[in-house]
Backbone as a ProteinNet text record, in pm:
[ID]
protein_1_A
[PRIMARY]
MAEVLEFRVPGGRGRTLLVLGLETDAAEHALYLAFSAFGPLYSVRLRPNAPVAQPGHYALVKYFSARDAGRAQRACNQQSLFQKSPLKVCICTRQRSFPQQTLVLNSHKCQELANHYLGFNSWSSRIVTLQDISGFEEEENEEEASRALPGSQRCKYLCVQELTIPQHSICSRGIGVAEVPVDPSQGFIAAMRGAQKLAAQKALSDAFQKILLVVLENGKVAVEFSSPQDDLVDCLADEELKGLLQVTDLSLSQLNPEGEEEVLSDFSMDDE
[TERTIARY]
2090.9	2128.5	2009.9	1949.6	1888.4	1943.5	1833.5	1902.8	1748.7	1835.8	1858.4	1734.3	1605.7	1513.3	1486.2	1543.6	1424.4	1371.1	1308.3	1186.2	1234.6	1330.7	1481.1	1399.3	1475.2	1513.5	1581.8	1638	1682.2	1775.9	1932.4	2076.3	2196.7	2254.8	2390.5	2378.9	2441.3	2501.5	2399	2366.5	2332.5	2127.7	2095.9	1938.5	1870.1	1993.4	1884.8	1981.5	1869.6	1888.3	1870.2	1968.3	1967.4	1983.5	1807.2	1790.1	1830.9	1841.8	1936.5	1839.4	1792.7	1773.2	1595.9	1568.5	1450.1	1409.9	1261.7	1241.1	1126.4	1053.9	906.9	996.2	932.9	884.1	817.8	681.9	551.5	597.8	788.2	771.9	759.3	699.7	721.6	616.5	487.7	424.6	443	533	541.5	692.4	791.3	887	765.7	701.5	704.9	614.6	502.6	426.7	594.4	643	709.3	826.2	874.5	998.7	945.9	825.4	798.7	701.9	674.6	638.1	744.7	924.7	1026.5	965.2	922	939.7	910.7	869.5	872.7	946	901.8	980.1	1004.4	1098.3	1140.4	1108.7	1107.5	1127.1	1102	1081.2	1177.5	1134.8	1292	1298.2	1254.6	1251.1	1266.2	1289.7	1444	1526.2	1570.5	1588.4	1574.6	1727.6	1817.3	2000	2051.6	2169.7	2209.2	2248.2	2312.5	2269.8	2360.5	2514.7	2594.3	2590.4	2471	2408.6	2342.8	2270.5	2173.6	2045.9	1967.8	1797.9	1738.1	1686.8	1603.3	1568.7	1568.2	1528	1597.5	1624	1659.4	1620.8	1652	1541.3	1623.7	1611.8	1644.8	1539.8	1568.7	1464.6	1513.2	1463.2	1524.2	1461.4	1480.3	1411.9	1435.8	1383.8	1438.1	1510	1418.2	1586.2	1661.3	1803.5	1905.9	1868.2	1819.4	1817.2	1626.9	1572.6	1471.4	1546.9	1635	1740.9	1788.4	1872.9	1967.6	1881.1	1731.2	1666	1617.1	1558.5	1511.6	1597.6	1780.2	1828.1	1871.2	1887.5	1908.3	1796.1	1653.1	1535.2	1534.2	1538.2	1531.2	1573.1	1729.6	1879.4	1875.8	1839.8	1820.7	1792.3	1579.9	1459.5	1398.8	1307.3	1257	1176.5	1052.7	983.9	809.3	852.7	691.3	700.9	844.1	861.5	978.4	958.1	1029.7	1216.3	1293	1410	1407.7	1535.4	1513.1	1642.4	1606.4	1622.4	1790.3	1910.5	2026.8	1947.2	1998.5	1970.1	2077.7	2115	2286.4	2226.1	2331.6	2253.1	2389.9	2373.1	2482.7	2501.1	2650.9	2730.4	2809.2	2856	2866	2818.7	2785.9	2677.1	2743.2	2702.9	2667.5	2578.9	2652.7	2585.6	2608.9	2482.8	2536.1	2507.2	2652.2	2663.1	2625.5	2627.7	2554.6	2455.3	2347	2240.6	2140.6	2057.5	1905.1	1813.6	1772.9	1706.1	1544.6	1427.1	1363.2	1208.6	1133.4	1053.8	908.5	809.6	716	641.9	524.6	435.4	360.3	346.1	295	343.5	501.4	600.4	607.5	614.1	568	441.3	397.9	243	247.7	336.3	301.2	419.9	531	636.2	562.2	522.2	464.4	377.7	266.7	162.7	241.8	331.2	435	472.4	514.3	618	505.8	414.1	429.5	237.5	207.7	63	-50.6	-220.8	-232.3	-270.9	-355.9	-470.6	-334	-180.4	-137	-57	-106.8	-70.6	-143.6	-173.7	-275.5	-225.6	-237.9	-191	-327	-261.6	-376.1	-293.1	-371.9	-305.4	-372.4	-218.8	-245.1	-266	-165.9	-256.1	-194.9	-302	-254.2	-280.4	-208.1	-224	-130.8	-247.3	-195.4	-109.9	13.5	136.8	142.4	44.5	68.8	160.5	125.6	199.5	260.7	322.3	397.4	605.1	645	740.8	695.1	698.5	714.1	829.9	787.8	859.9	947.1	1127.8	1139.4	1193.5	1184.3	1142.6	1031.2	963.9	819.4	871.4	1051.4	1005.2	1004.1	1015.9	1042.6	890	835.7	662.7	588.4	682.1	568.4	646.1	705.3	805.5	685.9	597.9	580.3	450	480.6	421.1	213.4	134.9	14.9	-4.1	-116.6	-106.9	-87.5	39.3	155.9	189.2	27	2.1	-28.7	17.3	147	-7.8	-27.6	-57.8	7	24.2	105	32.7	85.3	13.7	151.5	71.7	166.9	165.1	225	93.2	195.7	142.4	231.9	66	143.7	120.3	201.9	46.2	130.5	68.4	168.9	154.3	206.5	155.5	111.9	144.2	179.4	249.6	193.4	102.3	38.2	50.5	143.2	157.3	333.5	429.1	501.1	534.6	427.2	464.6	486.4	492.4	556.3	456	489.8	446.2	568.1	569.2	623.9	551.5	583.2	503.4	622.9	593.3	662.5	608.4	662.2	628.1	636.8	560.5	537.6	510.7	576.7	536.8	470.4	434.6	387.4	346.1	377.9	338.5	315.4	167.8	126.1	82.8	82.1	33.7	-105.8	-132.8	-304.4	-313.9	-399.3	-409.8	-554.2	-558.4	-654.1	-770.1	-715.7	-870.2	-966.4	-872.3	-868.1	-954.3	-871.4	-971.5	-787.6	-920.5	-807.5	-833.9	-952.1	-1004.3	-934.9	-918.6	-815.1	-676.6	-602.6	-497.8	-456.3	-539.8	-530	-580.7	-690.5	-660.6	-584.9	-476.1	-352.9	-242.1	-254.2	-126.1	-182.2	-309	-281.9	-283	-326.5	-335.7	-150.4	-66.7	63.8	138.7	69.1	167	77.8	90.2	10.9	81.4	120.4	147.8	365.6	343.8	471.9	515.1	418.8	420.3	468.1	343.1	370	432.8	503.6	657.6	735.4	757.4	841.1	841.9	684.5	691.9	728.4	725.3	800	919	994.4	1183.3	1196	1093.6	1232.1	1143	1109.6	1143.4	1202.4	1306.2	1338.9	1290.6	1259.4	1181.6	1326.2	1353.7	1465.7	1416.9	1490.5	1319.5	1502.3	1438.2	1507.7	1530.4	1592.9	1573.9	1548.7	1395.5	1267.1	1161.5	1211.7	1114.5	1024.6	1043.1	933.7	1050.1	978.8	981.5	968.8	1079.4	1063.9	1166.1	1051	1019.1	1079.4	1229.5	1245.2	1239.2	1234.4	1214.8	1352	1357.2	1487.8	1493.7	1471.5	1448.7	1544.3	1605.6	1700.8	1609.6	1683.1	1645.5	1575.1	1607.3	1564.8	1444.7	1386.7	1322.8	1144.5	1217	1010.5	927.2	889.9	795	754.1	818.7	772.4	739.6	837.1	906.1	749.3	700.7	526.1	485.1	329.7	243	95.9	41.3	-101	-70.6	-121.5	-165.6	-8.9	82.2	246.4	273.8	238.2	286.1	190.2	80.1	14.8	33.8	42.8	114.8	235	321.1	484.5	472.9	346.1	381.4	304.6	282.8	230.7	294.6	386.5	496	657.5	678.1	810.1	812.2	999.8	967.9	1035	1051.4	1050	1188.4	1195.4	1343.6	1193	1103.4	988.8	1099.6	1136.6	1216.5	1306.5	1317.6	1456.4	1401.3	1183	1195.5	1129.5	1123.3	1115.5	1163.9	1334.4	1359.5	1354.2	1277.5	1306.9	1420	1330.4	1521.5	1500.3	1512.1	1482.9	1586.5	1551.9	1651.6	1749.7	1878.1	1998.2	2071.4	2089.4	2140.2	2205.2	2173.1	2180.1	2350.3	2406.3	2505.4	2569.8	2638	2801.9	2735.4	2695.5	2768.2	2801.1	2870.5	2984.4	2818.6	2833.6	2753	2819.3	2709.4	2745.6	2635.3	2722.8	2614.5	2592.2	2621.4	2700.7	2666.3
-3083.3	-3228.6	-3231.4	-3449	-3502.2	-3505.3	-3553.3	-3568.9	-3723.6	-3793.4	-3961.3	-3940.9	-4011.5	-3977.1	-4097.7	-4173	-4255.3	-4278.9	-4387.7	-4455.8	-4463.8	-4320.7	-4376.6	-4321.6	-4260.9	-4164.3	-4116.7	-3973.6	-3917.9	-3927.2	-3938.3	-3963.3	-3888.4	-3833.3	-3775.8	-3619.5	-3562.5	-3364.8	-3299.4	-3240.4	-3071.7	-3118.6	-3213.4	-3252.4	-3204.3	-3110	-3070.4	-2905.3	-2837.8	-2698.2	-2691.4	-2637.9	-2516.5	-2442.2	-2365.3	-2208.3	-2146.7	-2087.9	-2118.1	-1897.6	-1895.2	-1733	-1737.3	-1849.6	-1862.5	-1823.4	-1688.9	-1587.3	-1728	-1815.4	-1939.8	-2006.3	-2106.3	-2276.8	-2297.6	-2241.6	-2242.2	-2227.7	-2295	-2217.3	-2368.2	-2437.7	-2565.5	-2538.9	-2501.2	-2511.3	-2489.7	-2299.9	-2192.2	-2218.9	-2306.4	-2328.6	-2399.5	-2529.3	-2634.7	-2529.1	-2488.3	-2428.3	-2376.9	-2189.6	-2161.3	-2281.8	-2289.7	-2403.8	-2522	-2578.4	-2668.3	-2611.9	-2490.7	-2448.8	-2494.7	-2456.2	-2510.6	-2663	-2743.1	-2856.3	-3027.6	-3109.4	-3208.7	-3164.6	-3216.6	-3236.6	-3357.1	-3400.9	-3542.4	-3550.4	-3380	-3377.6	-3344.2	-3205.2	-3071	-3023	-3042.7	-3064.4	-2939	-2873.1	-2819.3	-2787.4	-2733.9	-2749.8	-2600.4	-2616	-2498.2	-2474.6	-2343.3	-2367.3	-2453.7	-2404	-2448.8	-2357.8	-2364.7	-2288	-2203	-2190.8	-2087.2	-2030.6	-2012.9	-2002	-1858.6	-1783.9	-1654.3	-1747.9	-1748.9	-1761.8	-1760.9	-1873.3	-1904.5	-2022.2	-2011.8	-2171.7	-2239.8	-2321.3	-2301.8	-2469.4	-2545.2	-2583	-2705.4	-2831.3	-2833	-2900.4	-2898.1	-2862	-2951.2	-3159.7	-3189.3	-3200.9	-3233.1	-3232.6	-3334.6	-3416.2	-3548.7	-3436.9	-3375.3	-3290	-3169.1	-3263.9	-3136.6	-3016.1	-3065	-2908.4	-2812.5	-2936.1	-2858.3	-2746.9	-2786.2	-2801	-2656.8	-2643	-2516.6	-2403.9	-2444	-2344.7	-2247.3	-2410.5	-2330.3	-2195.8	-2219.4	-2121.7	-2048.4	-2015.3	-1897.4	-1821.6	-1836.2	-1797	-1722	-1833	-1752.1	-1698.7	-1742	-1686.3	-1531	-1504.4	-1353.9	-1317.2	-1310.6	-1308.1	-1289.4	-1243.3	-1222.8	-1371.4	-1450.2	-1522.7	-1426.2	-1516.6	-1533.1	-1425.1	-1413.9	-1375.8	-1150.5	-1093.6	-1035.2	-1000	-1031.9	-1105.4	-1198.3	-1126	-1252.5	-1369.8	-1459.1	-1596.5	-1630.8	-1728.1	-1703.3	-1865	-1932.2	-2059.7	-2127.6	-2227.7	-2300.2	-2421.4	-2476.5	-2602.8	-2684.8	-2779.9	-2909.6	-2956.9	-2919.7	-2984.7	-3128.4	-3209.6	-3270.1	-3388	-3504.5	-3489.5	-3667.4	-3706.9	-3796.1	-3929.8	-4050	-4086.7	-4261.7	-4357.4	-4518	-4557	-4581	-4638.3	-4709.9	-4834.3	-5000.1	-5011.8	-4909.7	-4914	-4780.8	-4924.4	-4904.3	-4863.8	-4699.4	-4668.4	-4687.6	-4756.5	-4783.9	-4589.4	-4609.1	-4463.9	-4567.1	-4433.8	-4526	-4525.5	-4548.6	-4569.6	-4487.9	-4357.6	-4262	-4167.4	-4157.6	-4054.2	-4162.2	-4197.5	-4275.1	-4237.1	-4251.9	-4122.9	-4027.2	-3930.7	-3799.1	-3769.7	-3848.3	-3838	-3862.2	-4003	-4040.3	-3903	-3861.7	-3704.6	-3672.7	-3547.5	-3450.9	-3519.8	-3582.4	-3532.3	-3623.5	-3739.3	-3797.9	-3756.3	-3704.9	-3621	-3782.7	-3688.8	-3752.5	-3809.4	-3970.2	-4096.1	-4150.6	-4115	-4185.3	-4338.8	-4334.5	-4490.3	-4572	-4646.9	-4709.1	-4827.7	-4916.7	-5027	-5116.1	-5293.1	-5356.7	-5472.2	-5527.4	-5690.4	-5821.3	-5856.7	-5979.3	-6076.5	-6071.7	-6164.9	-6144.5	-6160.6	-6113.8	-6247.8	-6245	-6409.5	-6409.4	-6506.3	-6555.2	-6617.7	-6617.7	-6659.4	-6642.2	-6696.1	-6703.1	-6753.5	-6956.2	-7033.9	-7078.7	-7010.3	-6982	-7051	-7034.2	-7048.7	-7117.3	-7215.1	-7261.4	-7259.1	-7310.3	-7276.6	-7452.9	-7319.3	-7488	-7578.9	-7628.8	-7725.6	-7701.9	-7813.7	-7740	-7726.6	-7731.6	-7640.9	-7500.1	-7442.6	-7329.6	-7251.8	-7317	-7306.8	-7384.1	-7441.2	-7446.9	-7279.5	-7210.6	-7154.5	-6930.2	-6966.8	-6859.2	-6789.9	-6695.8	-6687	-6664.2	-6755.2	-6676.9	-6504.8	-6513.8	-6415.2	-6347.6	-6454.5	-6351.2	-6418.3	-6426.7	-6448.6	-6327.6	-6422	-6270.8	-6310.4	-6235.8	-6218.7	-6134.2	-6239.6	-6191.5	-6237.2	-6117.3	-6121.7	-6081.8	-6131.7	-6132.9	-6132.5	-6011.6	-5925.6	-5901.2	-5934.2	-5917.5	-5753.5	-5686.7	-5622.6	-5591.7	-5544.5	-5488	-5315.9	-5258.4	-5077	-5098.6	-5031.9	-4973.4	-4861.3	-4824	-4703.1	-4704.8	-4610.9	-4682.1	-4604.8	-4471.6	-4454.3	-4430.9	-4547	-4494.4	-4677.3	-4820.5	-4867.4	-4954.9	-4823.7	-4961.1	-5037.5	-5165.6	-5257.4	-5318.8	-5303.2	-5370.4	-5369.2	-5489.7	-5597.2	-5586.9	-5574.6	-5554.8	-5657.9	-5671.2	-5765.1	-5740.5	-5755.5	-5668.6	-5779.6	-5744.3	-5855.2	-5765.1	-5863.2	-5777.4	-5791.8	-5843.7	-5918.1	-5807.3	-5810.4	-5763	-5790.9	-5783.6	-5838.8	-5906.1	-5975.7	-5949.2	-5956.4	-5786.9	-5727.9	-5777.2	-5816.3	-5912.2	-5787.6	-5712.9	-5558.5	-5536.3	-5535.5	-5557.5	-5639.5	-5749.9	-5929.8	-5957.9	-6042.1	-6129	-6043.8	-6072	-5901	-5845.5	-5711.1	-5517.1	-5570.6	-5759	-5738.5	-5775.5	-5831.9	-5926.1	-5753.5	-5680	-5625.1	-5485.2	-5463.5	-5398.7	-5483.9	-5628.4	-5680.8	-5644.7	-5700.2	-5622.4	-5557.8	-5410.3	-5304.2	-5262.1	-5342.9	-5290.2	-5351.8	-5447.4	-5545.8	-5460.6	-5450.4	-5340.8	-5235.2	-5193.6	-5057.4	-5111.6	-5179.9	-5273.3	-5264.6	-5345.3	-5409.2	-5287.4	-5211.2	-5049.5	-5022.3	-4976.9	-4979.2	-4986.5	-5150.3	-5224.6	-5205.1	-5212.5	-5198.5	-5037.8	-4943.1	-4788.6	-4796.7	-4934	-4867.9	-4910.8	-4978.8	-5066.7	-4959.1	-4800	-4778.9	-4651.1	-4618.3	-4465.8	-4342.2	-4213.8	-4129.5	-4005.5	-4051.9	-3939.3	-3791	-3684.7	-3539.8	-3452.6	-3427.7	-3390.3	-3243	-3049.6	-2956.2	-2900.8	-2922.6	-2872.2	-2837.8	-2965.9	-3068.5	-3145	-3188.7	-3274.6	-3440.6	-3598.8	-3682.9	-3851.5	-3866	-4006.5	-4127.6	-4249.4	-4342.2	-4450.5	-4515.1	-4657.5	-4740.8	-4899.6	-4992.6	-5057.4	-5083	-5181.9	-5257	-5367.9	-5447.2	-5631.7	-5692.9	-5807.9	-5893.1	-5912.8	-6020.9	-6122.1	-6247.1	-6304.7	-6291.8	-6167.6	-6127.1	-6222	-6335.6	-6460.7	-6341.8	-6236.4	-6168.2	-6050.6	-6064.3	-6040.2	-6095.2	-6178.1	-6283	-6391.1	-6419.6	-6529.8	-6467.5	-6515.6	-6456.1	-6549	-6505.3	-6430.8	-6604.5	-6631	-6856.6	-6904.5	-6847.4	-6953	-6840.8	-6732.8	-6711.5	-6697.6	-6662.7	-6725.4	-6886.7	-7024.3	-7127.8	-7124.8	-7015.7	-7027.7	-6958.8	-6886.5	-6830.1	-6954.7	-7066	-7129.7	-7203.5	-7232.5	-7393.9	-7339.2	-7202.8	-7118	-7084.6	-7088	-7012	-6897.8	-6717.2	-6674.9	-6534.8	-6605.8	-6575	-6414.7	-6503.7	-6273.5	-6225.8	-6236.3	-6218.9	-6096.5	-6120.5	-6015.5	-5912.2	-5962.7	-5867.7	-5700.2	-5628.3	-5515.1	-5448.8	-5424.1	-5340.6	-5277.2	-5178	-5091.5	-4971.7	-4856.7	-4786.9	-4636.3	-4616.9	-4425.2	-4354.6	-4238	-4123.6	-4092.4	-4057.9	-4108.6	-3935.1	-3945.5	-3870.6	-3720.6	-3570.8	-3468.2	-3434.8	-3498.7	-3459.3	-3349.2	-3371.4	-3348.5	-3268.7	-3115.9	-3029.9	-2947.9	-2892.3	-2757.9	-2671.7	-2555.7	-2424.1	-2411	-2438.6	-2321.9	-2252.5	-2061	-2044.7	-1968.3	-2021.7	-2073.4	-1839.5
-6693.7	-6626.7	-6586.6	-6562.7	-6578.7	-6390.1	-6317	-6180.1	-6147.3	-6116.3	-6054.1	-5955.5	-5933.9	-5821	-5757.8	-5626.8	-5627.4	-5534.5	-5542.9	-5422.2	-5271	-5186	-5109.7	-4970	-4951.6	-4821.2	-4781.2	-4903.8	-4965.5	-4897.3	-4871.4	-4938.2	-4991.9	-4984.8	-5036.1	-5035.8	-5074.1	-5028.4	-5090	-5074.7	-5119.7	-5107.2	-5086.3	-5004.6	-4893.5	-4854.2	-4655.1	-4710.1	-4647.3	-4591.9	-4438.9	-4416.5	-4198.2	-4240.3	-4163.9	-4145	-4009.4	-3974.6	-3913.8	-3866.5	-3695.4	-3702.2	-3686	-3650.7	-3649.3	-3527.4	-3507.3	-3452.7	-3298.7	-3324.2	-3279.9	-3286.2	-3140.8	-3211.4	-3225.9	-3333.1	-3391.4	-3508.9	-3568.8	-3718.2	-3780.5	-3776.3	-3848.6	-3992.9	-3929.4	-4069.7	-4168.3	-4132.8	-4108.2	-4297.1	-4218.9	-4365.6	-4430.1	-4373.2	-4451	-4553.5	-4578.2	-4648.8	-4760.4	-4677	-4753.5	-4879.3	-4804.7	-4851.1	-4947.3	-4864.2	-5018.1	-5138.6	-5185.6	-5273.6	-5396.5	-5295	-5401.4	-5459.7	-5435.4	-5461.9	-5371.4	-5353.6	-5276.3	-5137.8	-4976.3	-4888.1	-4821.9	-4760.5	-4686.3	-4614	-4471	-4352.5	-4343.2	-4229	-4145	-3994.3	-4010.1	-3799.4	-3748	-3688	-3607.3	-3463.9	-3375.3	-3284.4	-3252.8	-3084.6	-3030.9	-3025.5	-3003.9	-3012.6	-2958.4	-2979.3	-2889	-2720.9	-2601.3	-2537.9	-2520.8	-2535	-2544.9	-2660	-2767.7	-2884.6	-2811.1	-2865.6	-2917.7	-2882.4	-2795.4	-2780.2	-2957.7	-2964.3	-3088.9	-3114.7	-3284.2	-3285.3	-3429.9	-3472.9	-3617.8	-3606.8	-3795.6	-3870.6	-4003.7	-3978.2	-4140.9	-4211.9	-4349.4	-4413	-4505.4	-4543.3	-4694.7	-4752.1	-4888.1	-4937	-5094	-5159	-5205.3	-5349.1	-5401.5	-5521	-5527.3	-5541.7	-5454.8	-5581.1	-5744.7	-5736.2	-5699.6	-5661.1	-5554.3	-5421.5	-5369.8	-5257.9	-5238.3	-5408.3	-5447.6	-5458.4	-5556.4	-5570.9	-5461.7	-5339.7	-5250.8	-5176.4	-5155.5	-5085.1	-5146.7	-5287.1	-5375.2	-5300.9	-5350.8	-5305	-5196.4	-5071.8	-4896.1	-4887.3	-4920.9	-4765.2	-4788.6	-4616.5	-4580	-4692.2	-4662.2	-4668.1	-4519.3	-4516.8	-4426.7	-4358.6	-4505.7	-4523.6	-4421.3	-4308.3	-4230.1	-4146.4	-4106.9	-3953.3	-3983.4	-3833.2	-3883.8	-3937.5	-3917.9	-3958.5	-4068.8	-4112.6	-4222.9	-4154.1	-4247.1	-4201.8	-4306.1	-4255	-4328.1	-4374.3	-4464.7	-4503.1	-4624.7	-4546.4	-4568.3	-4647	-4719.6	-4739.2	-4659.8	-4636.7	-4601.2	-4699.8	-4631.7	-4721	-4697.9	-4550.4	-4469.5	-4383.6	-4489.5	-4327.2	-4256.7	-4126.4	-4095.7	-4242.6	-4288.1	-4354.4	-4360.9	-4342.3	-4393.1	-4505.3	-4593.6	-4740.4	-4757	-4715.4	-4655.2	-4571.2	-4591.6	-4527.1	-4638.2	-4666.9	-4667.4	-4627.9	-4707.7	-4586.6	-4618.8	-4630.6	-4678.7	-4640.8	-4762	-4773.4	-4804.1	-4646.9	-4629.5	-4713.8	-4739.3	-4900.1	-4927.4	-4785.3	-4777.9	-4878.6	-4864.1	-4897.3	-5039.1	-5088.7	-5212.2	-5304.1	-5278.3	-5281.4	-5352.6	-5247.9	-5282.8	-5422.2	-5322.2	-5437.7	-5616.2	-5619.7	-5747.3	-5772.7	-5688.3	-5759.4	-5806	-5704.6	-5769	-5904.6	-5912.2	-6030.9	-6128.7	-6091.9	-6298.3	-6268.5	-6180.3	-6157.6	-6060.5	-6010.2	-5982.8	-6056.6	-6009.9	-6124.9	-6220.5	-6237.1	-6320.2	-6284.4	-6136.2	-6121.3	-6058.4	-6059.8	-6000.5	-5893.3	-5773.3	-5745.4	-5737.5	-5754.7	-5710	-5579.6	-5495	-5468.9	-5464.6	-5548.4	-5581.3	-5523.5	-5394.4	-5315.8	-5117.1	-5019.4	-4954.6	-4843.4	-4704.3	-4733.4	-4570.2	-4510	-4301.5	-4354.9	-4265.7	-4273.5	-4076.8	-4040.1	-3831.6	-3814.9	-3875.5	-3866.5	-3936.1	-4035.9	-4146.1	-4100	-4014.1	-3922.2	-3777.8	-3754.8	-3635.9	-3564.9	-3386.5	-3345.6	-3372.3	-3307.4	-3331.6	-3284.1	-3152.6	-3004.5	-3035.4	-2924	-2814.8	-2722	-2657.5	-2547.7	-2627.9	-2653.7	-2664.8	-2724.1	-2715.7	-2773.9	-2577	-2550.7	-2374	-2356.3	-2318.9	-2262.3	-2237.5	-2437.3	-2403.6	-2371.6	-2346.6	-2217.6	-2286	-2254	-2247.8	-2303.8	-2351.6	-2415.1	-2575.9	-2542.4	-2653.7	-2830.6	-2869.3	-3011.6	-3100.7	-3166	-3292.2	-3445.5	-3488.1	-3615.5	-3711.4	-3844.6	-3934.7	-4093.3	-4165.6	-4262.2	-4392.9	-4513.8	-4619	-4727.8	-4818	-4923.1	-5007.2	-5136.6	-5295.6	-5340	-5365.9	-5454.4	-5523.9	-5698.8	-5802.2	-5892.6	-5910.7	-5923.3	-6086.4	-6096.9	-6270.6	-6292.2	-6370.1	-6426.7	-6590.1	-6630.6	-6746	-6944.1	-6830.6	-6964.9	-6996.3	-6936.2	-6844.4	-6936.2	-6920.2	-6947	-6805	-6702.2	-6614.9	-6495.9	-6523	-6402.5	-6280.9	-6155.7	-6031.6	-5959.5	-5930.6	-5740.7	-5671.7	-5551.1	-5392.9	-5280.1	-5170.5	-5159.6	-4991.1	-4933.9	-4778.9	-4617.7	-4547	-4412	-4293.7	-4230.8	-4179.3	-4028	-3877.6	-3768	-3640.1	-3643.2	-3516.6	-3404.3	-3231.6	-3143.6	-3126.4	-3017.8	-3089.7	-2935.8	-2918.6	-2786.5	-2690.5	-2595.7	-2578.9	-2541.3	-2513.2	-2486.6	-2601.1	-2714.1	-2868	-2951.2	-2933.3	-2980.1	-3102.9	-3165.3	-3275.5	-3407	-3415.2	-3554	-3534.4	-3491.8	-3525	-3473.9	-3489.7	-3495.4	-3617.9	-3648.2	-3829.6	-3922.8	-3911.7	-3977.9	-3969.5	-3843.8	-3860.2	-3936	-3886.5	-4004.8	-4119.1	-4184.3	-4341.8	-4378.9	-4319.2	-4354.6	-4416.1	-4285.4	-4230.4	-4381	-4332.8	-4511.3	-4622.1	-4705.6	-4805.3	-4845.6	-4703.1	-4686	-4821	-4728	-4685.8	-4839.7	-4911.8	-5039.2	-5106.3	-5136.5	-5256.5	-5226.6	-5079.5	-5143.3	-5103.6	-5161.3	-5257.8	-5337.3	-5388.4	-5534	-5596.7	-5566.7	-5615.7	-5540.9	-5454.8	-5467.7	-5576.7	-5668.7	-5791.4	-5952.5	-5865.5	-5998.3	-5950.6	-6103.6	-6080.1	-6178.5	-6098.5	-6118.6	-6234.7	-6323.5	-6434.8	-6475.6	-6338.8	-6413	-6444.3	-6585.3	-6711.4	-6625.5	-6680.8	-6648.6	-6739.3	-6763.8	-6810.9	-6743.4	-6660.6	-6550	-6663.4	-6749	-6785.3	-6682.5	-6677.9	-6608	-6665.6	-6714.6	-6798.8	-6623.9	-6612.9	-6576.2	-6593.4	-6506.7	-6506.7	-6499.4	-6504.9	-6383.7	-6316.1	-6244.8	-6213.6	-6071.1	-6147.2	-6080.2	-6108.5	-6020.9	-6079.3	-6140.5	-6278.4	-6342.8	-6266.3	-6209.5	-6118.3	-6028.6	-5986.8	-5859.5	-5922	-5813.8	-5866	-5874.6	-5770.4	-5756.5	-5863.2	-5989.1	-6088.8	-6175.7	-6225.4	-6362.6	-6302.2	-6197.5	-6225.1	-6268.5	-6261.8	-6294.4	-6165.6	-6162.7	-6011.4	-5923.7	-6066.5	-5928.2	-5951.6	-6002.6	-6043.9	-5866.8	-5871.4	-5709.8	-5596.5	-5624.6	-5516.2	-5481.3	-5612.2	-5523.6	-5444.3	-5463.3	-5435.6	-5307.5	-5312.2	-5156.8	-4984.7	-5075.2	-5000.4	-4943.3	-4990.6	-5016.6	-5001.7	-5013.7	-4968.6	-4913.2	-4853.7	-4790.3	-4812.4	-4805.1	-4853.2	-4770.8	-4663.9	-4534.9	-4508.9	-4460.6	-4451.9	-4317.3	-4218.8	-4141.4	-4186.9	-4365.3	-4407.7	-4498.9	-4476.9	-4572.2	-4540.5	-4600	-4565.9	-4453.1	-4458.5	-4313.9	-4278.8	-4194.4	-4113.3	-4117.6	-4223.9	-4212.2	-4076.3	-4095.5	-4062.4	-4092.4	-4095.4	-4159.4	-4063.9	-4097	-4083.3	-3976.3	-3901.9	-3798.8	-3871.3	-3841.3	-3929.7	-3845.2	-3690.8	-3604	-3675.8	-3784.7	-3847.8	-3982.6	-3956.4	-4126	-4128.6	-4252.4	-4303.2	-4416.2	-4346.4	-4472.7	-4585.5	-4704	-4749	-4906.9	-4869.2	-4909.5	-5017.2	-5097.2	-5251	-5316.4
[MASK]
++++++++++++++++++++++++++++++++++++++++++++++++++++++++++++++++++++++++++++++++++++++++++++++++++++++++++++++++++++++++++++++++++++++++++++++++++++++++++++++++++++++++++++++++++++++++++++++++++++++++++++++++++++++++++++++++++++++++++++++++++++++++++++++++++++++++++++++++

């Protein structure tokens, strides 16, 4: 059976492992090395046991793929791995979730996921446009502008970046907006570079959000493009897009909402 993976924070059941019986609080790196052998990891979180339990630690290991998580659970359960006593590894089958919230995956994790399933040098990206929009959204009235604190200047940039996967004939564009306050001790140039870099990272992440990885049972991977047909960022030519960004309000405050991983405070265990 095929498994569809998105370039988003992994959610749903079967992707998170609960590791019990850890003897030390210095096992996070060892956990990452042991469990990443079965597939790319989203996160490894080490926590001390509750005061009412015996001394020790537990960990939550989250995979992008439920298939990888299942293989890891079966191979690692009741194995000592990197310590003397065996570990108990269970699949979290019930988690607190936020079904209406889309959690964006940062560009670094997107690149890691693409490199694992598609291979290094299998994709490339280029910046279509990078614009200073610090004065794009004006103050509502002069009274609010007069109340602005001295030294509260902010640097704001918009970036459009194009992602290409030649082997699968995929071309996707993403848009990102970043705003950075100007630190008087570092100057405007540092803030400008920080805003440019962050906007480019968000644009690359947004481009990856439109791509689906279809992983087959035999390990082969297909790539699908999933984007609304009326998405102007993907439909317009470079010259048209640059002109549009100069005159059109693109609801900048709504672009690329930041998302964090859901809290795994409620779970049940499945030893399979």
